[in-house]
Short mmCIF file of C-alpha atoms in Angstrom, two decimals:
data_model
loop_
_atom_site.label_atom_id
_atom_site.label_comp_id
_atom_site.label_asym_id
_atom_site.label_seq_id
_atom_site.Cartn_x
_atom_site.Cartn_y
_atom_site.Cartn_z
CA MET A 4 0.00 0.00 0.00
CA ALA A 5 1.63 3.25 -1.19
CA GLN A 6 0.34 6.12 0.92
CA LEU A 7 1.27 9.66 1.96
CA TRP A 8 0.67 9.11 5.69
CA GLY A 9 1.34 6.47 8.34
CA GLY A 10 3.91 7.79 10.82
CA ARG A 11 1.27 8.19 13.48
CA PHE A 12 -0.10 4.66 12.92
CA GLN A 13 1.20 1.38 14.35
CA GLY A 14 -1.36 -1.03 12.96
CA LYS A 15 -1.97 -2.04 9.36
CA THR A 16 -5.05 -0.82 7.51
CA ASP A 17 -7.64 -3.51 6.90
CA GLN A 18 -7.64 -4.44 3.19
CA LEU A 19 -11.38 -3.98 2.78
CA ALA A 20 -11.16 -0.61 4.56
CA TRP A 21 -8.24 0.35 2.28
CA ASP A 22 -10.21 -0.55 -0.83
CA PHE A 23 -13.29 1.27 0.47
CA ASN A 24 -11.25 4.39 1.23
CA ALA A 25 -9.13 4.43 -1.92
CA SER A 26 -10.10 6.59 -4.92
CA ILE A 27 -7.40 5.56 -7.40
CA SER A 28 -9.85 3.59 -9.55
CA PHE A 29 -11.65 6.77 -10.59
CA ASP A 30 -9.45 9.76 -9.71
CA LYS A 31 -6.66 8.46 -11.97
CA ARG A 32 -8.22 10.57 -14.72
CA LEU A 33 -6.96 13.59 -12.75
CA LEU A 34 -3.35 12.62 -13.50
CA GLU A 35 -2.66 15.41 -15.99
CA ALA A 36 -4.37 18.02 -13.82
CA ASP A 37 -2.40 16.89 -10.77
CA VAL A 38 0.91 17.14 -12.63
CA ARG A 39 -0.05 20.54 -14.03
CA GLY A 40 -0.87 21.78 -10.51
CA SER A 41 2.30 20.29 -9.05
CA ARG A 42 4.48 21.98 -11.65
CA ALA A 43 2.90 25.35 -10.84
CA HIS A 44 3.25 24.76 -7.10
CA VAL A 45 6.90 23.76 -7.41
CA THR A 46 7.65 26.73 -9.67
CA MET A 47 6.20 29.02 -7.00
CA LEU A 48 8.14 27.27 -4.21
CA ALA A 49 11.41 27.82 -6.08
CA LYS A 50 10.55 31.44 -6.83
CA GLN A 51 9.93 32.01 -3.11
CA GLY A 52 13.17 30.31 -2.12
CA ILE A 53 11.34 27.54 -0.27
CA ILE A 54 13.07 24.92 -2.42
CA THR A 55 16.10 25.27 -4.68
CA ASP A 56 16.06 25.61 -8.45
CA GLU A 57 17.95 22.33 -8.64
CA ASP A 58 15.18 20.58 -6.70
CA LYS A 59 12.59 22.20 -9.00
CA GLU A 60 14.33 20.95 -12.14
CA ALA A 61 14.70 17.46 -10.68
CA ILE A 62 10.99 17.38 -9.82
CA PHE A 63 10.08 18.59 -13.33
CA LYS A 64 12.15 15.86 -14.96
CA GLY A 65 10.67 13.26 -12.65
CA LEU A 66 7.10 14.38 -13.39
CA ASP A 67 7.78 14.41 -17.13
CA SER A 68 9.18 10.88 -17.00
CA ILE A 69 6.14 9.64 -15.04
CA MET A 70 3.75 11.16 -17.58
CA ALA A 71 5.72 9.73 -20.49
CA ASP A 72 5.77 6.25 -18.97
CA VAL A 73 2.04 6.31 -18.21
CA GLU A 74 1.23 7.47 -21.74
CA SER A 75 3.42 4.78 -23.29
CA GLY A 76 1.99 2.06 -21.05
CA LYS A 77 5.32 1.39 -19.36
CA LEU A 78 3.92 2.54 -16.01
CA SER A 79 0.46 1.49 -14.81
CA ILE A 80 -1.76 3.25 -12.30
CA THR A 81 -2.72 0.41 -9.97
CA THR A 82 -4.70 -0.10 -6.77
CA GLU A 83 -1.41 -0.38 -4.89
CA TYR A 84 -1.84 3.38 -4.49
CA GLU A 85 -4.53 5.13 -2.46
CA ASP A 86 -5.13 7.89 -4.97
CA VAL A 87 -3.60 9.63 -7.97
CA HIS A 88 -1.67 12.00 -5.68
CA SER A 89 0.11 9.18 -3.85
CA PHE A 90 0.78 7.44 -7.17
CA ILE A 91 2.61 10.49 -8.50
CA GLU A 92 4.49 11.33 -5.33
CA ALA A 93 5.57 7.76 -4.57
CA ASN A 94 6.85 7.24 -8.12
CA LEU A 95 8.55 10.66 -8.06
CA ILE A 96 10.43 9.83 -4.85
CA ASP A 97 11.45 6.45 -6.28
CA ARG A 98 12.91 8.22 -9.31
CA ILE A 99 14.59 11.33 -7.90
CA GLY A 100 14.97 10.65 -4.17
CA ASP A 101 14.81 13.37 -1.51
CA ALA A 102 14.00 16.17 -3.96
CA GLY A 103 10.70 14.40 -4.64
CA LYS A 104 9.85 14.58 -0.93
CA LYS A 105 9.89 18.39 -1.15
CA MET A 106 7.16 18.69 -3.78
CA HIS A 107 4.34 18.63 -1.22
CA THR A 108 5.82 21.44 0.89
CA GLY A 109 3.14 23.99 1.83
CA ARG A 110 0.38 21.85 0.34
CA SER A 111 -2.30 19.47 1.62
CA ARG A 112 -4.15 16.80 -0.26
CA ASN A 113 -7.24 18.88 0.54
CA ASP A 114 -6.21 21.91 -1.52
CA GLN A 115 -4.43 19.62 -4.01
CA VAL A 116 -7.57 17.66 -4.89
CA ALA A 117 -9.63 20.85 -4.81
CA LEU A 118 -7.29 22.25 -7.47
CA ASP A 119 -7.20 19.07 -9.54
CA MET A 120 -10.97 18.79 -9.69
CA ARG A 121 -11.31 22.47 -10.52
CA LEU A 122 -8.73 22.25 -13.32
CA TYR A 123 -10.36 19.13 -14.75
CA THR A 124 -13.86 20.62 -14.54
CA ARG A 125 -12.70 23.90 -16.07
CA ASP A 126 -11.38 21.97 -19.07
CA LYS A 127 -14.71 20.15 -19.34
CA VAL A 128 -16.64 23.43 -19.21
CA LYS A 129 -14.55 24.68 -22.15
CA GLU A 130 -15.13 21.44 -24.03
CA THR A 131 -18.86 21.71 -23.39
CA GLN A 132 -18.86 25.29 -24.66
CA GLU A 133 -17.22 24.19 -27.89
CA LEU A 134 -19.72 21.37 -28.41
CA ILE A 135 -22.70 23.65 -27.75
CA ILE A 136 -21.37 26.15 -30.29
CA ASP A 137 -21.09 23.27 -32.77
CA MET A 138 -24.75 22.45 -32.07
CA LEU A 139 -25.71 26.11 -32.57
CA LYS A 140 -23.89 26.23 -35.91
CA THR A 141 -25.69 23.08 -37.03
CA LEU A 142 -29.07 24.52 -36.04
CA LEU A 143 -28.28 27.82 -37.75
CA ASP A 144 -27.39 26.02 -41.00
CA LEU A 145 -30.69 24.12 -40.83
CA GLN A 146 -32.60 27.35 -40.16
CA LYS A 147 -31.19 28.94 -43.28
CA GLU A 148 -32.00 25.84 -45.33
CA HIS A 149 -35.58 25.51 -44.06
CA ILE A 150 -36.76 29.09 -43.72
CA ASP A 151 -39.73 28.28 -45.99
CA THR A 152 -40.27 24.63 -45.06
CA TYR A 153 -43.82 24.57 -43.70
CA MET A 154 -44.92 22.31 -40.87
CA PRO A 155 -47.60 22.25 -38.18
CA GLY A 156 -46.88 23.72 -34.79
CA PHE A 157 -48.26 21.85 -31.79
CA THR A 158 -49.65 22.50 -28.35
CA HIS A 159 -50.74 19.55 -26.19
CA LEU A 160 -49.27 17.43 -29.01
CA GLN A 161 -52.20 18.53 -31.19
CA LYS A 162 -51.88 20.61 -34.33
CA ALA A 163 -52.23 24.25 -33.43
CA GLN A 164 -50.94 26.72 -36.03
CA PRO A 165 -48.73 26.45 -39.11
CA LEU A 166 -45.11 27.57 -38.92
CA THR A 167 -41.78 26.69 -40.48
CA LEU A 168 -39.11 24.16 -39.63
CA ALA A 169 -36.66 27.05 -39.27
CA HIS A 170 -38.89 28.56 -36.61
CA HIS A 171 -39.32 25.25 -34.78
CA LEU A 172 -35.58 24.58 -34.76
CA GLY A 173 -35.05 28.17 -33.61
CA ALA A 174 -36.75 27.31 -30.32
CA TYR A 175 -34.00 24.77 -29.61
CA LEU A 176 -31.37 27.20 -30.79
CA GLU A 177 -32.54 29.60 -28.07
CA MET A 178 -32.32 26.83 -25.47
CA PHE A 179 -28.76 25.93 -26.41
CA LYS A 180 -27.79 29.62 -26.49
CA ARG A 181 -28.83 29.79 -22.84
CA ASP A 182 -26.80 26.64 -22.18
CA ALA A 183 -23.76 28.31 -23.75
CA LEU A 184 -24.25 31.41 -21.59
CA ARG A 185 -24.54 29.25 -18.47
CA MET A 186 -21.16 27.70 -19.28
CA LYS A 187 -19.62 31.13 -19.62
CA ASP A 188 -21.07 32.17 -16.23
CA ILE A 189 -19.82 29.01 -14.55
CA TYR A 190 -16.34 29.43 -15.98
CA LYS A 191 -16.14 33.00 -14.71
CA ARG A 192 -17.30 32.10 -11.20
CA MET A 193 -15.13 29.01 -10.80
CA ASN A 194 -11.90 30.46 -12.19
CA TYR A 195 -10.13 31.04 -8.86
CA CYS A 196 -7.27 28.94 -7.53
CA PRO A 197 -7.61 27.05 -4.21
CA LEU A 198 -3.98 25.89 -4.10
CA GLY A 199 -2.16 27.30 -1.08
CA SER A 200 -5.17 26.93 1.22
CA GLY A 201 -3.58 23.92 2.89
CA ALA A 202 -5.74 21.49 4.83
CA LEU A 203 -8.13 24.28 5.88
CA ALA A 204 -6.13 27.10 7.51
CA GLY A 205 -3.52 28.12 4.98
CA THR A 206 0.18 27.61 5.71
CA THR A 207 3.08 29.26 7.51
CA TYR A 208 5.24 29.10 4.38
CA ASN A 209 5.68 32.30 2.42
CA LEU A 210 3.63 31.17 -0.57
CA ASP A 211 2.78 33.49 -3.45
CA ARG A 212 -0.77 32.34 -4.19
CA GLU A 213 -1.33 35.08 -6.76
CA TYR A 214 1.64 33.80 -8.74
CA THR A 215 0.44 30.20 -8.59
CA ALA A 216 -3.00 31.29 -9.78
CA LYS A 217 -1.45 33.18 -12.69
CA LEU A 218 0.65 30.16 -13.72
CA LEU A 219 -2.54 28.10 -13.93
CA ASP A 220 -4.55 30.76 -15.82
CA PHE A 221 -6.86 31.56 -12.94
CA ASP A 222 -8.19 35.07 -12.33
CA GLY A 223 -6.73 34.98 -8.83
CA PRO A 224 -6.58 32.94 -5.61
CA THR A 225 -9.61 31.96 -3.57
CA LEU A 226 -10.11 34.20 -0.54
CA ASN A 227 -11.03 31.81 2.27
CA SER A 228 -8.97 28.69 2.92
CA MET A 229 -11.85 26.80 4.56
CA ASP A 230 -14.23 27.44 1.69
CA SER A 231 -11.46 26.65 -0.76
CA VAL A 232 -11.19 23.02 0.32
CA ALA A 233 -14.89 22.55 1.11
CA ASP A 234 -16.37 24.19 -2.00
CA ARG A 235 -18.00 22.09 -4.68
CA ASP A 236 -20.45 24.76 -5.83
CA TYR A 237 -18.69 25.07 -9.17
CA LEU A 238 -19.20 21.35 -9.73
CA LEU A 239 -22.84 21.50 -8.70
CA GLU A 240 -23.37 24.47 -11.01
CA TYR A 241 -21.76 22.67 -13.92
CA MET A 242 -23.71 19.47 -13.29
CA SER A 243 -26.90 21.49 -12.95
CA ALA A 244 -26.18 23.20 -16.26
CA LEU A 245 -25.50 19.80 -17.82
CA ALA A 246 -28.83 18.55 -16.47
CA ILE A 247 -30.65 21.51 -18.01
CA MET A 248 -28.82 21.02 -21.31
CA GLN A 249 -29.67 17.33 -21.18
CA MET A 250 -33.32 18.22 -20.65
CA HIS A 251 -33.16 20.27 -23.87
CA LEU A 252 -31.55 17.34 -25.68
CA SER A 253 -34.20 15.00 -24.29
CA ARG A 254 -37.07 17.21 -25.47
CA PHE A 255 -35.47 17.46 -28.90
CA SER A 256 -34.93 13.69 -28.95
CA GLU A 257 -38.58 13.12 -28.08
CA GLU A 258 -39.64 15.21 -31.06
CA VAL A 259 -37.25 13.43 -33.40
CA ILE A 260 -38.65 10.10 -32.17
CA ILE A 261 -42.22 11.28 -32.82
CA TRP A 262 -41.32 12.80 -36.20
CA ASN A 263 -39.61 9.54 -37.17
CA SER A 264 -42.69 7.43 -36.40
CA ASN A 265 -44.74 5.81 -39.15
CA GLU A 266 -47.66 8.08 -38.29
CA TYR A 267 -45.67 11.31 -38.77
CA GLN A 268 -42.83 10.50 -41.19
CA PHE A 269 -41.51 14.07 -40.89
CA VAL A 270 -37.90 12.85 -40.76
CA THR A 271 -35.75 9.94 -41.84
CA ILE A 272 -32.90 9.14 -39.45
CA ASP A 273 -29.62 8.15 -41.06
CA ASP A 274 -28.67 4.47 -40.77
CA ALA A 275 -25.59 5.48 -38.77
CA TYR A 276 -27.85 6.56 -35.88
CA SER A 277 -30.47 3.81 -36.07
CA THR A 278 -30.64 0.11 -35.25
CA GLY A 279 -32.83 -2.78 -36.34
CA SER A 280 -34.84 -5.46 -34.60
CA SER A 281 -33.66 -9.02 -33.94
CA ILE A 282 -37.09 -10.37 -34.91
CA MET A 283 -38.87 -7.73 -37.03
CA PRO A 284 -36.92 -7.13 -40.24
CA GLN A 285 -38.86 -4.00 -41.17
CA LYS A 286 -37.88 -2.06 -38.06
CA LYS A 287 -35.54 0.96 -38.03
CA ASN A 288 -35.37 2.23 -34.49
CA PRO A 289 -34.27 5.72 -33.33
CA ASP A 290 -32.00 4.25 -30.65
CA ILE A 291 -29.58 7.17 -30.34
CA ALA A 292 -32.42 9.63 -29.74
CA GLU A 293 -33.98 7.21 -27.26
CA LEU A 294 -30.70 6.74 -25.40
CA VAL A 295 -30.13 10.50 -25.20
CA ARG A 296 -33.60 10.75 -23.68
CA GLY A 297 -32.84 7.84 -21.35
CA LYS A 298 -29.47 9.19 -20.18
CA THR A 299 -31.20 12.33 -18.94
CA GLY A 300 -32.57 10.64 -15.83
CA ARG A 301 -29.14 9.25 -15.04
CA ILE A 302 -27.56 12.72 -15.24
CA TYR A 303 -30.31 14.11 -13.01
CA GLY A 304 -29.44 11.33 -10.55
CA ASP A 305 -25.75 12.28 -10.59
CA LEU A 306 -26.67 15.86 -9.70
CA MET A 307 -29.03 14.83 -6.91
CA SER A 308 -26.41 12.45 -5.51
CA LEU A 309 -23.83 15.22 -5.13
CA LEU A 310 -26.37 17.68 -3.74
CA THR A 311 -27.37 15.09 -1.16
CA THR A 312 -23.74 14.36 -0.29
CA MET A 313 -22.94 18.03 0.24
CA LYS A 314 -26.02 19.03 2.20
CA GLY A 315 -24.90 17.78 5.62
CA ILE A 316 -21.15 18.32 5.59
CA PRO A 317 -19.69 20.68 8.21
CA LEU A 318 -16.64 22.78 7.37
CA ALA A 319 -14.07 22.10 6.20
CA TYR A 320 -13.02 18.98 4.23
CA ASN A 321 -14.66 15.62 4.94
CA LYS A 322 -14.06 12.29 3.24
CA ASP A 323 -17.67 12.28 2.00
CA MET A 324 -16.53 14.81 -0.59
CA GLN A 325 -14.56 12.08 -2.35
CA GLU A 326 -18.01 11.02 -3.62
CA ASP A 327 -18.05 14.05 -5.91
CA LYS A 328 -15.86 12.42 -8.53
CA GLU A 329 -17.66 9.34 -9.74
CA VAL A 330 -21.01 11.09 -10.17
CA ALA A 331 -19.40 14.16 -11.73
CA PHE A 332 -17.35 12.08 -14.16
CA ASP A 333 -20.44 10.06 -15.05
CA ALA A 334 -22.49 13.19 -15.73
CA MET A 335 -19.72 14.77 -17.81
CA ASP A 336 -19.05 11.65 -19.88
CA ASN A 337 -22.68 10.95 -20.64
CA ALA A 338 -23.80 14.53 -21.27
CA LEU A 339 -20.94 15.31 -23.64
CA ASN A 340 -21.42 12.03 -25.52
CA CYS A 341 -25.12 12.81 -25.86
CA LEU A 342 -24.35 16.28 -27.18
CA ILE A 343 -21.83 14.99 -29.72
CA LEU A 344 -24.05 12.15 -30.98
CA PHE A 345 -27.22 14.21 -31.16
CA THR A 346 -25.50 16.97 -33.12
CA ASP A 347 -24.08 14.43 -35.56
CA MET A 348 -27.49 12.78 -35.91
CA LEU A 349 -29.13 16.17 -36.48
CA ARG A 350 -26.71 17.00 -39.29
CA THR A 351 -27.68 13.83 -41.13
CA LEU A 352 -31.46 13.99 -40.61
CA LYS A 353 -33.51 14.04 -43.79
CA PHE A 354 -36.55 16.29 -43.40
CA ASN A 355 -39.49 15.18 -45.52
CA LYS A 356 -40.74 18.60 -46.63
CA GLU A 357 -43.80 17.47 -48.59
CA VAL A 358 -45.08 15.34 -45.71
CA MET A 359 -44.57 18.19 -43.25
CA GLN A 360 -46.34 20.69 -45.49
CA LYS A 361 -49.27 18.36 -46.12
CA SER A 362 -49.59 17.82 -42.37
CA ALA A 363 -49.62 21.58 -41.81
CA MET A 364 -52.50 21.92 -44.28
CA ASN A 365 -54.62 19.45 -42.32
CA GLY A 366 -55.87 19.60 -38.77
CA PHE A 367 -57.36 23.12 -38.97
CA THR A 368 -54.06 24.87 -38.23
CA ASN A 369 -55.48 27.93 -40.03
CA ALA A 370 -58.50 28.22 -37.71
CA THR A 371 -56.97 31.08 -35.71
CA ASP A 372 -56.26 32.97 -38.92
CA ALA A 373 -59.85 32.45 -40.01
CA ALA A 374 -61.00 33.97 -36.73
CA ASP A 375 -58.57 36.86 -37.19
CA TYR A 376 -60.02 37.39 -40.68
CA LEU A 377 -63.47 37.97 -39.17
CA VAL A 378 -62.01 40.29 -36.52
CA VAL A 379 -60.51 42.45 -39.28
CA LYS A 380 -63.98 42.53 -40.86
CA GLY A 381 -65.38 43.97 -37.64
CA VAL A 382 -66.54 40.87 -35.77
CA PRO A 383 -65.65 40.86 -32.03
CA PHE A 384 -62.94 38.27 -31.39
CA ARG A 385 -65.00 36.13 -29.01
CA ASP A 386 -67.84 35.97 -31.58
CA ALA A 387 -65.36 35.18 -34.36
CA HIS A 388 -63.88 32.41 -32.18
CA SER A 389 -67.33 30.88 -31.78
CA VAL A 390 -68.12 31.07 -35.51
CA ILE A 391 -64.90 29.30 -36.49
CA GLY A 392 -65.48 26.68 -33.80
CA ARG A 393 -68.85 25.83 -35.38
CA ILE A 394 -67.25 25.73 -38.85
CA VAL A 395 -64.56 23.32 -37.59
CA LEU A 396 -67.27 21.08 -36.11
CA HIS A 397 -69.06 21.15 -39.48
CA CYS A 398 -65.83 20.26 -41.32
CA ILE A 399 -65.13 17.35 -38.98
CA ASP A 400 -68.61 16.03 -39.71
CA LYS A 401 -68.09 16.41 -43.47
CA GLY A 402 -64.47 15.19 -43.44
CA CYS A 403 -63.04 18.32 -45.07
CA ALA A 404 -60.90 21.41 -44.33
CA ILE A 405 -62.06 25.01 -43.92
CA ASP A 406 -60.45 25.80 -47.27
CA ASP A 407 -62.67 23.19 -48.95
CA LEU A 408 -65.93 24.94 -48.03
CA ASP A 409 -67.49 27.11 -50.74
CA ILE A 410 -68.21 30.76 -50.05
CA ASP A 411 -71.96 30.23 -49.69
CA THR A 412 -71.42 27.64 -46.97
CA LEU A 413 -69.05 30.00 -45.15
CA LYS A 414 -71.52 32.87 -45.44
CA SER A 415 -74.17 30.66 -43.86
CA PHE A 416 -72.08 30.79 -40.70
CA ASP A 417 -71.29 34.51 -40.92
CA GLU A 418 -72.11 37.12 -43.56
CA HIS A 419 -68.70 38.80 -43.23
CA PHE A 420 -66.98 36.05 -45.22
CA ASP A 421 -65.96 36.95 -48.76
CA ASN A 422 -63.81 35.39 -51.47
CA ASP A 423 -60.64 36.88 -49.96
CA ILE A 424 -60.96 34.38 -47.10
CA TYR A 425 -59.17 31.69 -49.14
CA ASP A 426 -56.04 33.75 -49.55
CA ALA A 427 -56.22 34.88 -45.92
CA ILE A 428 -56.14 31.31 -44.61
CA SER A 429 -53.71 29.81 -47.11
CA LEU A 430 -50.67 28.12 -45.57
CA LYS A 431 -48.28 30.64 -47.05
CA THR A 432 -50.29 33.62 -45.79
CA CYS A 433 -50.80 32.12 -42.33
CA VAL A 434 -47.05 31.82 -41.85
CA GLU A 435 -45.64 34.80 -43.70
CA LYS A 436 -47.96 37.45 -42.30
CA ARG A 437 -46.59 36.71 -38.84
CA LEU A 438 -43.83 39.29 -38.91
CA THR A 439 -43.34 40.32 -35.28
CA ILE A 440 -39.83 39.56 -34.07
CA GLY A 441 -39.69 35.95 -32.92
CA ALA A 442 -42.50 34.83 -35.26
CA PRO A 443 -42.11 32.42 -38.21
CA GLY A 444 -42.58 34.93 -41.05
CA ILE A 445 -39.62 34.97 -43.43
CA SER A 446 -38.54 38.57 -42.82
CA ALA A 447 -38.80 38.07 -39.04
CA MET A 448 -36.82 34.84 -39.29
CA GLU A 449 -34.10 36.51 -41.36
CA LYS A 450 -33.61 39.10 -38.61
CA VAL A 451 -33.37 36.38 -35.96
CA ILE A 452 -30.92 34.36 -38.06
CA ALA A 453 -28.71 37.46 -38.31
CA VAL A 454 -28.84 37.85 -34.51
CA ASN A 455 -27.93 34.18 -34.05
CA GLU A 456 -25.02 34.47 -36.47
CA LYS A 457 -23.66 37.39 -34.44
CA PHE A 458 -24.14 35.48 -31.17
CA ILE A 459 -22.04 32.59 -32.47
CA GLU A 460 -19.45 34.90 -33.98
CA ASP A 461 -19.08 36.96 -30.80
CA TYR A 462 -19.13 34.04 -28.34
CA LYS A 463 -15.71 33.78 -26.77
CA ILE A 464 -14.62 30.47 -25.30
#
């Protein structure tokens, strides 16, 4: 058992207790972050005269050799070690001797792991930002392509009013824009360096925490050593943002699944993102969309697990906080995979324009426009609403659309109808006369597309 403590102990740790306590099986992915933090810490120690430049260079060479051997497979990270920190330090001491024992001067595992997790999460936030921007670019391209692709809009999963595919996709574009902005907020709030906080009360060594923070591209050091080692807010914020993003992906997946059904046939999913049935040869299942939807509950569970872990912990560090890693890693891995796969699937979707347009022409999606027509003619809206409701009931009975009724039949319901009603409730008119910003009319959509282009162009990662 390679560990960083033991002088105070006489007995041997029980093997089951050791295994239960150890985190090496999952925190080994923090290897690069730990080495990055150690190099910054050692650089600062040498600058402050706490260790010599010779010791610094020896430590650097030792760390480089460890990383090289791990990457090549020559050195394995095994359960012989308690955690990634003891793995690095034990191997460093084996390679360079006493100089390796000086690396941990002025540092605790508490502020060390707080730094490692923050560095790792910060990298993941940046990666998430990049993937969301890729999603936004994909949606923007589809908006431009489908600015005049008509489809029904739904409320309560019933046809409501006609709109365009560009407009429908624009709703998701707005969601993912908010996701991108949340990532930017999280990055700004979390970008402070906890290293130098020690176990909980700082250190008596003359550390230059501002310098360490600068070396690691932080905006500055954290300002309370107890909070520094006990804080996981940044992780909770990120996981919460991932959960919200996943909810957006799940809603989008649900719609793709519905649109892909035999009853809708709005889209055809590429073979690369579908699977078949072991018994029914005709089946082509939207498995990727279904899995994205299914992973959402798992990511919610990861968030709730960490919230529950943190809710009863007194200051400062407690071993419970080791439980942050597995759930956080699980949420990160699954959410980012979902984002990548869904974006790729979206790029390859075939939208069946004729089917979508035909669907928009059925189901009385122009009923509101028919009521608005009467209002323009001077009929009070509530009366117009009632008239159109009776006409819809009549059409259901006759198995036809409002457009199919002749002018005499329409006039029998209300004398204000005239021949211009047919143009007023045509699919093209219903969509394109909606020109307020945020509506599906072409000129309104062109303005929004320009805004979205600027958002993507100006977004700084």
